[in-house]
C-alpha atoms as a printed R data frame, in Angstrom:
    type eleno elety resid chain resno        x        y       z
1   ATOM     1    CA   MET     A     1 -107.041 -183.667 124.585
2   ATOM     2    CA   LEU     A     2 -110.471 -184.425 123.107
3   ATOM     3    CA   SER     A     3 -111.977 -187.777 124.056
4   ATOM     4    CA   ILE     A     4 -114.863 -189.811 122.713
5   ATOM     5    CA   GLN     A     5 -115.227 -191.918 125.872
6   ATOM     6    CA   ARG     A     6 -118.413 -191.170 127.785
7   ATOM     7    CA   ILE     A     7 -118.168 -189.568 131.227
8   ATOM     8    CA   THR     A     8 -119.916 -191.234 134.123
9   ATOM     9    CA   SER     A     9 -120.395 -189.928 137.635
10  ATOM    10    CA   SER     A    10 -120.752 -193.445 138.972
11  ATOM    11    CA   LYS     A    11 -117.865 -194.767 141.031
12  ATOM    12    CA   LYS     A    12 -118.442 -198.190 139.531
13  ATOM    13    CA   TYR     A    13 -118.836 -197.965 135.774
14  ATOM    14    CA   LEU     A    14 -120.776 -200.842 134.214
15  ATOM    15    CA   PRO     A    15 -119.404 -201.148 130.656
16  ATOM    16    CA   PHE     A    16 -121.798 -203.960 129.743
17  ATOM    17    CA   ILE     A    17 -124.637 -201.424 129.940
18  ATOM    18    CA   ASP     A    18 -123.069 -199.386 127.136
19  ATOM    19    CA   GLY     A    19 -122.676 -202.667 125.264
20  ATOM    20    CA   LEU     A    20 -126.414 -203.270 125.584
21  ATOM    21    CA   ARG     A    21 -127.042 -199.725 124.386
22  ATOM    22    CA   PHE     A    22 -124.924 -200.574 121.349
23  ATOM    23    CA   ILE     A    23 -127.138 -203.584 120.600
24  ATOM    24    CA   ALA     A    24 -130.243 -201.397 120.800
25  ATOM    25    CA   ILE     A    25 -128.955 -198.499 118.698
26  ATOM    26    CA   VAL     A    26 -127.596 -200.759 115.925
27  ATOM    27    CA   SER     A    27 -131.031 -202.249 115.325
28  ATOM    28    CA   VAL     A    28 -132.603 -198.787 115.255
29  ATOM    29    CA   LEU     A    29 -130.035 -197.529 112.722
30  ATOM    30    CA   LEU     A    30 -130.395 -200.544 110.439
31  ATOM    31    CA   ASN     A    31 -134.180 -200.486 110.439
32  ATOM    32    CA   HIS     A    32 -134.444 -196.778 109.759
33  ATOM    33    CA   PHE     A    33 -131.949 -197.027 106.910
34  ATOM    34    CA   ILE     A    34 -133.932 -199.888 105.367
35  ATOM    35    CA   THR     A    35 -137.117 -197.827 105.639
36  ATOM    36    CA   ALA     A    36 -135.464 -194.848 103.928
37  ATOM    37    CA   TYR     A    37 -133.892 -197.047 101.241
38  ATOM    38    CA   ASP     A    38 -137.176 -198.809 100.607
39  ATOM    39    CA   LYS     A    39 -139.040 -195.531 100.071
40  ATOM    40    CA   LYS     A    40 -136.462 -193.793  97.916
41  ATOM    41    CA   PHE     A    41 -134.816 -196.461  95.816
42  ATOM    42    CA   THR     A    42 -135.806 -199.984  94.789
43  ATOM    43    CA   CYS     A    43 -138.697 -200.944  97.063
44  ATOM    44    CA   ILE     A    44 -136.390 -203.427  98.716
45  ATOM    45    CA   ALA     A    45 -139.158 -204.948 100.837
46  ATOM    46    CA   PHE     A    46 -140.597 -206.459  97.660
47  ATOM    47    CA   ASN     A    47 -137.277 -207.400  96.166
48  ATOM    48    CA   LYS     A    48 -136.081 -211.001  95.980
49  ATOM    49    CA   PHE     A    49 -132.808 -209.944  97.594
50  ATOM    50    CA   TYR     A    50 -134.671 -208.663 100.653
51  ATOM    51    CA   GLU     A    51 -136.525 -211.940 101.125
52  ATOM    52    CA   ASP     A    52 -133.730 -214.356 100.233
53  ATOM    53    CA   HIS     A    53 -131.234 -212.773 102.598
54  ATOM    54    CA   HIS     A    54 -133.659 -212.266 105.502
55  ATOM    55    CA   ILE     A    55 -132.717 -208.600 105.750
56  ATOM    56    CA   ALA     A    56 -135.556 -207.753 108.128
57  ATOM    57    CA   LEU     A    57 -134.499 -210.547 110.478
58  ATOM    58    CA   LEU     A    58 -130.838 -209.532 110.399
59  ATOM    59    CA   ALA     A    59 -131.675 -205.873 111.060
60  ATOM    60    CA   GLY     A    60 -133.552 -206.790 114.206
61  ATOM    61    CA   ASN     A    61 -136.754 -205.444 115.678
62  ATOM    62    CA   SER     A    62 -136.297 -201.713 116.233
63  ATOM    63    CA   ASN     A    63 -139.389 -201.493 118.426
64  ATOM    64    CA   ASN     A    64 -137.927 -204.054 120.821
65  ATOM    65    CA   SER     A    65 -134.679 -202.082 120.756
66  ATOM    66    CA   VAL     A    66 -136.492 -198.993 122.036
67  ATOM    67    CA   LEU     A    67 -138.061 -201.144 124.751
68  ATOM    68    CA   LEU     A    68 -134.567 -202.344 125.658
69  ATOM    69    CA   PHE     A    69 -133.557 -198.684 125.998
70  ATOM    70    CA   PHE     A    70 -136.489 -198.212 128.380
71  ATOM    71    CA   ALA     A    71 -135.411 -201.197 130.488
72  ATOM    72    CA   ILE     A    72 -131.813 -199.922 130.583
73  ATOM    73    CA   SER     A    73 -133.081 -196.526 131.777
74  ATOM    74    CA   GLY     A    74 -135.045 -198.263 134.507
75  ATOM    75    CA   PHE     A    75 -131.883 -200.099 135.549
76  ATOM    76    CA   ILE     A    76 -129.568 -197.078 135.538
77  ATOM    77    CA   LEU     A    77 -131.899 -194.601 137.241
78  ATOM    78    CA   ALA     A    78 -132.958 -197.077 139.911
79  ATOM    79    CA   LEU     A    79 -129.402 -198.179 140.739
80  ATOM    80    CA   PRO     A    80 -128.413 -195.414 143.222
81  ATOM    81    CA   PHE     A    81 -131.811 -195.577 144.951
82  ATOM    82    CA   ALA     A    82 -131.618 -199.358 145.268
83  ATOM    83    CA   LYS     A    83 -128.087 -199.139 146.697
84  ATOM    84    CA   TYR     A    84 -129.325 -196.691 149.303
85  ATOM    85    CA   TYR     A    85 -132.122 -199.003 150.430
86  ATOM    86    CA   PHE     A    86 -130.059 -202.198 150.194
87  ATOM    87    CA   ASP     A    87 -126.741 -201.346 151.815
88  ATOM    88    CA   GLY     A    88 -127.041 -197.828 153.174
89  ATOM    89    CA   SER     A    89 -125.103 -196.142 150.387
90  ATOM    90    CA   GLU     A    90 -125.351 -192.384 150.020
91  ATOM    91    CA   LYS     A    91 -128.966 -191.281 149.695
92  ATOM    92    CA   PRO     A    92 -129.719 -189.674 146.317
93  ATOM    93    CA   VAL     A    93 -130.709 -186.021 146.703
94  ATOM    94    CA   LEU     A    94 -133.796 -185.290 144.625
95  ATOM    95    CA   LYS     A    95 -132.677 -181.767 143.760
96  ATOM    96    CA   ASP     A    96 -129.358 -183.083 142.435
97  ATOM    97    CA   TYR     A    97 -131.129 -185.918 140.636
98  ATOM    98    CA   TYR     A    98 -133.409 -183.595 138.679
99  ATOM    99    CA   ILE     A    99 -130.721 -180.977 138.005
100 ATOM   100    CA   LYS     A   100 -128.479 -183.702 136.629
101 ATOM   101    CA   ARG     A   101 -131.241 -184.968 134.329
102 ATOM   102    CA   ILE     A   102 -131.990 -181.458 133.053
103 ATOM   103    CA   SER     A   103 -128.382 -180.321 132.612
104 ATOM   104    CA   ARG     A   104 -127.326 -183.619 131.054
105 ATOM   105    CA   LEU     A   105 -130.151 -184.245 128.579
106 ATOM   106    CA   GLU     A   106 -131.788 -180.918 127.775
107 ATOM   107    CA   PRO     A   107 -128.969 -179.008 125.993
108 ATOM   108    CA   PRO     A   108 -128.255 -181.693 123.339
109 ATOM   109    CA   TYR     A   109 -131.965 -182.319 122.819
110 ATOM   110    CA   LEU     A   110 -132.893 -178.655 122.406
111 ATOM   111    CA   ILE     A   111 -129.924 -178.001 120.114
112 ATOM   112    CA   VAL     A   112 -130.952 -180.877 117.837
113 ATOM   113    CA   LEU     A   113 -134.631 -179.917 117.958
114 ATOM   114    CA   THR     A   114 -133.916 -176.269 117.114
115 ATOM   115    CA   GLY     A   115 -131.393 -177.234 114.449
116 ATOM   116    CA   ILE     A   116 -133.939 -179.459 112.716
117 ATOM   117    CA   LEU     A   117 -136.486 -176.630 112.885
118 ATOM   118    CA   MET     A   118 -134.047 -174.260 111.160
119 ATOM   119    CA   LEU     A   119 -133.228 -176.898 108.560
120 ATOM   120    CA   HIS     A   120 -136.901 -177.696 108.009
121 ATOM   121    CA   VAL     A   121 -138.000 -174.079 107.544
122 ATOM   122    CA   PHE     A   122 -135.073 -172.084 106.157
123 ATOM   123    CA   ILE     A   123 -133.038 -174.595 104.139
124 ATOM   124    CA   LEU     A   124 -135.351 -177.374 102.975
125 ATOM   125    CA   HIS     A   125 -138.406 -175.090 102.923
126 ATOM   126    CA   LYS     A   126 -140.710 -177.955 103.857
127 ATOM   127    CA   SER     A   127 -143.131 -175.696 105.710
128 ATOM   128    CA   SER     A   128 -143.459 -172.194 107.097
129 ATOM   129    CA   LEU     A   129 -142.333 -171.269 110.592
130 ATOM   130    CA   SER     A   130 -145.884 -170.382 111.625
131 ATOM   131    CA   THR     A   131 -147.126 -173.804 110.525
132 ATOM   132    CA   ILE     A   132 -144.454 -175.903 112.193
133 ATOM   133    CA   PHE     A   133 -143.828 -173.797 115.308
134 ATOM   134    CA   PRO     A   134 -146.685 -175.346 117.368
135 ATOM   135    CA   ASN     A   135 -145.112 -178.763 116.763
136 ATOM   136    CA   TYR     A   136 -141.742 -177.362 117.782
137 ATOM   137    CA   LEU     A   137 -143.161 -175.986 121.029
138 ATOM   138    CA   ALA     A   138 -144.888 -179.280 121.793
139 ATOM   139    CA   SER     A   139 -141.609 -181.158 121.306
140 ATOM   140    CA   PHE     A   140 -139.751 -178.472 123.276
141 ATOM   141    CA   PHE     A   141 -141.857 -179.347 126.314
142 ATOM   142    CA   TYR     A   142 -141.961 -183.101 125.540
143 ATOM   143    CA   LEU     A   143 -145.721 -182.976 124.921
144 ATOM   144    CA   HIS     A   144 -146.045 -183.783 121.224
145 ATOM   145    CA   ASN     A   145 -147.371 -187.299 121.868
146 ATOM   146    CA   ILE     A   146 -150.062 -185.924 124.159
147 ATOM   147    CA   ILE     A   147 -151.062 -182.745 122.302
148 ATOM   148    CA   PHE     A   148 -150.970 -183.962 118.704
149 ATOM   149    CA   GLN     A   149 -151.435 -187.685 119.412
150 ATOM   150    CA   GLU     A   150 -148.912 -188.569 116.711
151 ATOM   151    CA   TYR     A   151 -145.177 -188.920 116.230
152 ATOM   152    CA   PRO     A   152 -143.242 -185.635 116.603
153 ATOM   153    CA   THR     A   153 -143.238 -183.851 113.253
154 ATOM   154    CA   LEU     A   154 -139.668 -182.551 113.307
155 ATOM   155    CA   ASN     A   155 -138.071 -185.853 114.305
156 ATOM   156    CA   PHE     A   156 -140.351 -188.820 114.857
157 ATOM   157    CA   VAL     A   157 -137.863 -190.679 117.084
158 ATOM   158    CA   PHE     A   158 -138.369 -188.027 119.773
159 ATOM   159    CA   TRP     A   159 -141.567 -189.831 120.791
160 ATOM   160    CA   SER     A   160 -139.583 -192.198 123.006
161 ATOM   161    CA   LEU     A   161 -137.635 -189.347 124.628
162 ATOM   162    CA   GLU     A   162 -140.957 -187.916 125.789
163 ATOM   163    CA   ILE     A   163 -141.740 -191.269 127.428
164 ATOM   164    CA   GLU     A   164 -138.268 -191.342 129.007
165 ATOM   165    CA   LEU     A   165 -138.817 -187.900 130.534
166 ATOM   166    CA   GLN     A   166 -142.057 -189.029 132.136
167 ATOM   167    CA   PHE     A   167 -140.208 -191.952 133.703
168 ATOM   168    CA   TYR     A   168 -137.406 -189.677 134.945
169 ATOM   169    CA   LEU     A   169 -140.034 -187.679 136.821
170 ATOM   170    CA   LEU     A   170 -141.596 -190.802 138.339
171 ATOM   171    CA   ALA     A   171 -138.416 -192.784 139.034
172 ATOM   172    CA   PRO     A   172 -137.729 -191.455 142.575
173 ATOM   173    CA   LEU     A   173 -141.307 -192.278 143.578
174 ATOM   174    CA   LEU     A   174 -141.158 -195.760 142.054
175 ATOM   175    CA   ALA     A   175 -137.787 -196.310 143.735
176 ATOM   176    CA   ARG     A   176 -139.561 -196.307 147.088
177 ATOM   177    CA   LEU     A   177 -140.570 -199.861 146.236
178 ATOM   178    CA   PHE     A   178 -137.013 -200.841 147.161
179 ATOM   179    CA   TYR     A   179 -137.986 -200.096 150.768
180 ATOM   180    CA   PHE     A   180 -139.839 -203.412 150.924
181 ATOM   181    CA   LYS     A   181 -137.931 -206.581 151.699
182 ATOM   182    CA   GLY     A   182 -136.897 -209.425 149.408
183 ATOM   183    CA   TYR     A   183 -139.726 -211.480 147.966
184 ATOM   184    CA   THR     A   184 -142.346 -208.871 148.827
185 ATOM   185    CA   ARG     A   185 -140.499 -206.260 146.782
186 ATOM   186    CA   ARG     A   186 -139.969 -208.538 143.798
187 ATOM   187    CA   SER     A   187 -143.563 -209.738 143.936
188 ATOM   188    CA   ILE     A   188 -144.733 -206.119 143.735
189 ATOM   189    CA   PHE     A   189 -142.476 -205.472 140.734
190 ATOM   190    CA   MET     A   190 -143.704 -208.588 138.940
191 ATOM   191    CA   PHE     A   191 -147.332 -207.801 139.728
192 ATOM   192    CA   LEU     A   192 -146.997 -204.270 138.337
193 ATOM   193    CA   ILE     A   193 -145.190 -205.509 135.229
194 ATOM   194    CA   ILE     A   194 -147.918 -208.044 134.471
195 ATOM   195    CA   ALA     A   195 -150.680 -205.558 135.336
196 ATOM   196    CA   PHE     A   196 -149.414 -202.872 132.942
197 ATOM   197    CA   ALA     A   197 -148.674 -205.462 130.247
198 ATOM   198    CA   LEU     A   198 -152.263 -206.738 130.455
199 ATOM   199    CA   LEU     A   199 -153.629 -203.196 130.585
200 ATOM   200    CA   ASN     A   200 -151.947 -202.357 127.289
201 ATOM   201    CA   LEU     A   201 -152.896 -205.686 125.772
202 ATOM   202    CA   TYR     A   202 -156.615 -205.100 126.221
203 ATOM   203    CA   PHE     A   203 -156.928 -201.309 126.176
204 ATOM   204    CA   THR     A   204 -155.907 -198.795 123.515
205 ATOM   205    CA   PHE     A   205 -154.981 -195.317 124.687
206 ATOM   206    CA   PRO     A   206 -155.420 -192.211 122.490
207 ATOM   207    CA   PHE     A   207 -151.764 -191.192 122.787
208 ATOM   208    CA   LYS     A   208 -148.424 -192.642 123.836
209 ATOM   209    CA   SER     A   209 -147.403 -192.030 127.441
210 ATOM   210    CA   ILE     A   210 -145.613 -193.719 130.317
211 ATOM   211    CA   ILE     A   211 -148.762 -195.795 130.901
212 ATOM   212    CA   ASN     A   212 -148.036 -197.655 127.660
213 ATOM   213    CA   TYR     A   213 -144.463 -198.502 128.619
214 ATOM   214    CA   LEU     A   214 -144.090 -198.425 132.403
215 ATOM   215    CA   HIS     A   215 -143.714 -202.214 132.602
216 ATOM   216    CA   TYR     A   216 -140.489 -202.047 130.570
217 ATOM   217    CA   PHE     A   217 -138.935 -199.491 132.917
218 ATOM   218    CA   LEU     A   218 -140.094 -201.627 135.848
219 ATOM   219    CA   ALA     A   219 -138.363 -204.598 134.204
220 ATOM   220    CA   GLY     A   220 -135.112 -202.644 134.405
221 ATOM   221    CA   MET     A   221 -135.782 -201.852 138.059
222 ATOM   222    CA   LEU     A   222 -136.410 -205.533 138.754
223 ATOM   223    CA   ALA     A   223 -133.102 -206.295 137.018
224 ATOM   224    CA   VAL     A   224 -131.378 -203.882 139.442
225 ATOM   225    CA   ASP     A   225 -133.003 -205.680 142.357
226 ATOM   226    CA   LEU     A   226 -131.761 -209.070 141.173
227 ATOM   227    CA   PHE     A   227 -128.362 -207.662 140.173
228 ATOM   228    CA   LEU     A   228 -127.602 -206.131 143.579
229 ATOM   229    CA   SER     A   229 -129.190 -208.943 145.580
230 ATOM   230    CA   ASN     A   230 -127.168 -211.635 143.826
231 ATOM   231    CA   THR     A   231 -123.849 -209.914 143.149
232 ATOM   232    CA   ASP     A   232 -121.955 -212.404 145.325
233 ATOM   233    CA   LYS     A   233 -123.999 -215.415 144.229
234 ATOM   234    CA   LEU     A   234 -124.015 -215.082 140.447
235 ATOM   235    CA   LYS     A   235 -120.510 -216.019 139.360
236 ATOM   236    CA   LYS     A   236 -119.647 -215.687 135.680
237 ATOM   237    CA   ASN     A   237 -120.692 -218.848 133.887
238 ATOM   238    CA   TYR     A   238 -120.964 -220.101 130.301
239 ATOM   239    CA   VAL     A   239 -124.544 -221.152 131.059
240 ATOM   240    CA   PHE     A   240 -125.390 -217.463 131.317
241 ATOM   241    CA   ASP     A   241 -123.791 -216.933 127.902
242 ATOM   242    CA   ALA     A   242 -126.106 -219.523 126.388
243 ATOM   243    CA   CYS     A   243 -129.153 -218.024 128.098
244 ATOM   244    CA   SER     A   244 -128.134 -214.521 126.990
245 ATOM   245    CA   MET     A   245 -127.874 -215.674 123.373
246 ATOM   246    CA   ILE     A   246 -131.331 -217.246 123.487
247 ATOM   247    CA   LEU     A   247 -132.790 -214.061 124.933
248 ATOM   248    CA   LEU     A   248 -130.922 -211.940 122.380
249 ATOM   249    CA   VAL     A   249 -132.457 -213.932 119.519
250 ATOM   250    CA   VAL     A   250 -135.941 -213.692 121.043
251 ATOM   251    CA   ILE     A   251 -135.613 -209.916 121.509
252 ATOM   252    CA   TRP     A   252 -133.661 -209.093 118.335
253 ATOM   253    CA   THR     A   253 -135.930 -211.007 115.960
254 ATOM   254    CA   GLY     A   254 -139.133 -209.742 117.536
255 ATOM   255    CA   TYR     A   255 -140.238 -213.322 118.224
256 ATOM   256    CA   TRP     A   256 -141.561 -211.784 121.422
257 ATOM   257    CA   ASN     A   257 -142.913 -208.282 120.891
258 ATOM   258    CA   GLU     A   258 -144.758 -205.706 122.987
259 ATOM   259    CA   LYS     A   259 -147.925 -207.774 122.701
260 ATOM   260    CA   THR     A   260 -146.126 -210.569 124.557
261 ATOM   261    CA   ILE     A   261 -146.512 -210.378 128.327
262 ATOM   262    CA   LEU     A   262 -143.200 -212.183 128.808
263 ATOM   263    CA   LEU     A   263 -141.125 -209.601 126.897
264 ATOM   264    CA   PRO     A   264 -140.475 -207.338 129.944
265 ATOM   265    CA   PHE     A   265 -139.180 -210.360 131.855
266 ATOM   266    CA   ALA     A   266 -137.005 -211.334 128.883
267 ATOM   267    CA   LEU     A   267 -135.486 -207.832 128.890
268 ATOM   268    CA   CYS     A   268 -134.957 -208.038 132.650
269 ATOM   269    CA   LEU     A   269 -133.150 -211.371 132.399
270 ATOM   270    CA   PHE     A   270 -131.178 -210.240 129.347
271 ATOM   271    CA   ILE     A   271 -129.725 -207.318 131.308
272 ATOM   272    CA   LEU     A   272 -129.054 -209.456 134.380
273 ATOM   273    CA   LEU     A   273 -127.507 -212.447 132.600
274 ATOM   274    CA   SER     A   274 -125.412 -210.245 130.313
275 ATOM   275    CA   SER     A   275 -123.695 -208.947 133.442
276 ATOM   276    CA   CYS     A   276 -122.676 -212.401 134.639
277 ATOM   277    CA   SER     A   277 -121.896 -214.114 131.338
278 ATOM   278    CA   LYS     A   278 -118.293 -214.899 130.426
279 ATOM   279    CA   LEU     A   279 -117.757 -214.379 126.700
280 ATOM   280    CA   TRP     A   280 -120.856 -212.264 126.004
281 ATOM   281    CA   SER     A   281 -119.966 -209.709 128.672
282 ATOM   282    CA   LYS     A   282 -116.460 -209.434 127.202
283 ATOM   283    CA   CYS     A   283 -117.988 -208.720 123.790
284 ATOM   284    CA   LEU     A   284 -120.254 -206.053 125.261
285 ATOM   285    CA   GLU     A   285 -117.282 -204.472 127.030
286 ATOM   286    CA   LEU     A   286 -115.081 -204.174 123.928
287 ATOM   287    CA   LYS     A   287 -113.875 -200.583 123.783
288 ATOM   288    CA   TRP     A   288 -115.306 -199.681 120.371
289 ATOM   289    CA   ILE     A   289 -118.669 -201.204 121.279
290 ATOM   290    CA   SER     A   290 -118.882 -199.389 124.611
291 ATOM   291    CA   ILE     A   291 -117.821 -196.120 122.911
292 ATOM   292    CA   ILE     A   292 -120.571 -196.342 120.289
293 ATOM   293    CA   GLY     A   293 -123.059 -197.470 122.921
294 ATOM   294    CA   GLY     A   294 -121.970 -194.597 125.123
295 ATOM   295    CA   MET     A   295 -122.923 -192.040 122.502
296 ATOM   296    CA   CYS     A   296 -126.284 -193.672 121.711
297 ATOM   297    CA   TYR     A   297 -128.168 -190.519 122.776
298 ATOM   298    CA   SER     A   298 -126.482 -188.490 120.032
299 ATOM   299    CA   LEU     A   299 -126.906 -191.329 117.554
300 ATOM   300    CA   TYR     A   300 -130.575 -191.740 118.386
301 ATOM   301    CA   MET     A   301 -131.410 -188.057 118.034
302 ATOM   302    CA   LEU     A   302 -129.400 -187.346 114.885
303 ATOM   303    CA   HIS     A   303 -129.419 -190.509 112.784
304 ATOM   304    CA   HIS     A   304 -132.801 -189.972 111.142
305 ATOM   305    CA   PRO     A   305 -132.254 -186.414 109.835
306 ATOM   306    CA   ILE     A   306 -128.751 -187.368 108.652
307 ATOM   307    CA   MET     A   307 -130.049 -190.448 106.837
308 ATOM   308    CA   ALA     A   308 -132.943 -188.479 105.357
309 ATOM   309    CA   LEU     A   309 -130.573 -185.819 104.009
310 ATOM   310    CA   PHE     A   310 -128.236 -188.448 102.580
311 ATOM   311    CA   VAL     A   311 -131.012 -190.463 100.935
312 ATOM   312    CA   ASN     A   312 -132.681 -187.373  99.443
313 ATOM   313    CA   ARG     A   313 -129.361 -185.997  98.215
314 ATOM   314    CA   PHE     A   314 -128.488 -189.200  96.365
315 ATOM   315    CA   GLU     A   315 -131.955 -190.215  95.218
316 ATOM   316    CA   THR     A   316 -131.610 -191.972  91.875
317 ATOM   317    CA   ASP     A   317 -133.002 -194.894  89.924
318 ATOM   318    CA   ILE     A   318 -129.505 -196.034  89.019
319 ATOM   319    CA   LEU     A   319 -128.106 -198.975  90.986
320 ATOM   320    CA   PHE     A   320 -124.407 -199.122  91.816
321 ATOM   321    CA   LEU     A   321 -122.868 -201.762  89.522
322 ATOM   322    CA   ASN     A   322 -126.443 -202.608  88.497
323 ATOM   323    CA   SER     A   323 -126.778 -204.812  91.577
324 ATOM   324    CA   VAL     A   324 -129.347 -204.467  94.353
325 ATOM   325    CA   PRO     A   325 -127.182 -206.210  97.005
326 ATOM   326    CA   LEU     A   326 -124.133 -204.068  96.205
327 ATOM   327    CA   ASP     A   327 -126.204 -200.903  95.927
328 ATOM   328    CA   PHE     A   328 -127.856 -201.607  99.253
329 ATOM   329    CA   LEU     A   329 -124.558 -202.433 100.960
330 ATOM   330    CA   ILE     A   330 -122.693 -199.404  99.574
331 ATOM   331    CA   ARG     A   331 -125.432 -196.970 100.530
332 ATOM   332    CA   LEU     A   332 -125.754 -198.601 103.954
333 ATOM   333    CA   LEU     A   333 -122.027 -198.308 104.697
334 ATOM   334    CA   VAL     A   334 -121.817 -194.716 103.461
335 ATOM   335    CA   SER     A   335 -124.939 -193.759 105.391
336 ATOM   336    CA   LEU     A   336 -123.752 -195.380 108.629
337 ATOM   337    CA   GLY     A   337 -120.321 -193.820 108.159
338 ATOM   338    CA   LEU     A   338 -121.843 -190.349 107.835
339 ATOM   339    CA   VAL     A   339 -124.069 -190.943 110.844
340 ATOM   340    CA   LEU     A   340 -121.151 -192.118 112.993
341 ATOM   341    CA   LEU     A   341 -118.924 -189.221 111.918
342 ATOM   342    CA   CYS     A   342 -121.530 -186.502 112.476
343 ATOM   343    CA   CYS     A   343 -122.747 -188.001 115.736
344 ATOM   344    CA   ALA     A   344 -119.210 -188.474 117.047
345 ATOM   345    CA   LEU     A   345 -118.508 -184.773 116.454
346 ATOM   346    CA   PHE     A   346 -121.797 -183.804 118.097
347 ATOM   347    CA   PHE     A   347 -121.021 -186.108 121.016
348 ATOM   348    CA   ILE     A   348 -117.525 -184.695 121.546
349 ATOM   349    CA   PHE     A   349 -118.443 -181.019 121.316
350 ATOM   350    CA   ILE     A   350 -122.031 -180.941 122.612
351 ATOM   351    CA   GLU     A   351 -123.177 -184.025 124.512
352 ATOM   352    CA   ARG     A   352 -120.019 -185.169 126.275
353 ATOM   353    CA   PRO     A   353 -119.322 -181.808 127.991
354 ATOM   354    CA   THR     A   354 -122.825 -181.916 129.522
355 ATOM   355    CA   MET     A   355 -121.933 -185.233 131.162
356 ATOM   356    CA   LYS     A   356 -119.556 -183.421 133.495
357 ATOM   357    CA   ARG     A   357 -120.979 -182.611 136.877
358 ATOM   358    CA   ASN     A   358 -121.965 -178.929 137.142
359 ATOM   359    CA   TRP     A   359 -120.587 -178.318 133.664
360 ATOM   360    CA   TYR     A   360 -122.459 -175.010 133.467
361 ATOM   361    CA   ARG     A   361 -120.369 -173.648 136.345
362 ATOM   362    CA   ARG     A   362 -117.002 -174.229 134.665
363 ATOM   363    CA   ASP     A   363 -114.852 -171.135 134.199
364 ATOM   364    CA   SER     A   364 -113.655 -171.965 130.703
365 ATOM   365    CA   LEU     A   365 -114.594 -174.016 127.688
366 ATOM   366    CA   ARG     A   366 -111.239 -175.775 127.886
367 ATOM   367    CA   GLN     A   367 -112.308 -177.436 131.139
368 ATOM   368    CA   LEU     A   368 -115.384 -178.879 129.426
369 ATOM   369    CA   PHE     A   369 -113.370 -180.590 126.715
370 ATOM   370    CA   LYS     A   370 -110.637 -182.048 128.917
371 ATOM   371    CA   SER     A   371 -110.610 -185.849 129.138
């Protein structure tokens, strides 16, 4: 039977992490829809409805959401290494670590990238194959940020996946910091976070790379440190709910942004306190939230081309019921519905099978789609 629940190789699944992924992906979806709507329809950013209803505030800060994704990646990838250093759990094998990353992430990414290329060249006729192919190759090898020093042409959201890949390569080396004891280890993490935050505050680099964002991944690694070190001490408490809500507002609204040195620490505490809150953790662990959060990779890669196709297909100067609020809401719901439907199908048939360990060695396709 087909399932939409994500597959995890971890013996101890942390559903609140998928809940946090849900928070991040929702803000990204809302902001990118607003951008598309603004360009194609009524210039909503200058509309009284947009200002009166604080749409930008409600949609959240999509840049901070990407930074939350980075911190979550730091948390998840560092977890098995930290367990090994802390309590002698099974030592991660580097070969298995890298094979898992490649076999898990590459197939969906390359399928989407190649699909967008075909759509771009042969269906939409936006450019010739010879013109766009260098951009395709750069994205194929996760080098578009570096080579072209601009957002990837075929799908601009791929810029952050290039940063993620660079962290995946460095993560085992950075995980050696867990070798140090207690306060020394945490002091090193905090020093590096502040150092890279200051570096990016005062220096501008010609292209986006891990150097621009390492402090957010390190924030996730620090969260792992605090999470594992205080598992028995941090009992679920309503105080943590209140703190989580304050941090959520600070992060969601962009009150603290990437120019704020404290943002990495806010992300670190948000992850940590979400795990030991009472009501908030239950919200994050709701099945439908964890399911959507669990397929955030598919949603992140596909939402922009789907929204672009939808917006272009229904471009018109006519407002539904001659009302900006209703027009905006109807188009938003239809757009999000299409995105969820298409991404759910992609997740079930493409991404989810690659979550299975050694999926490429299975004897039949049926084994890949079993729950």
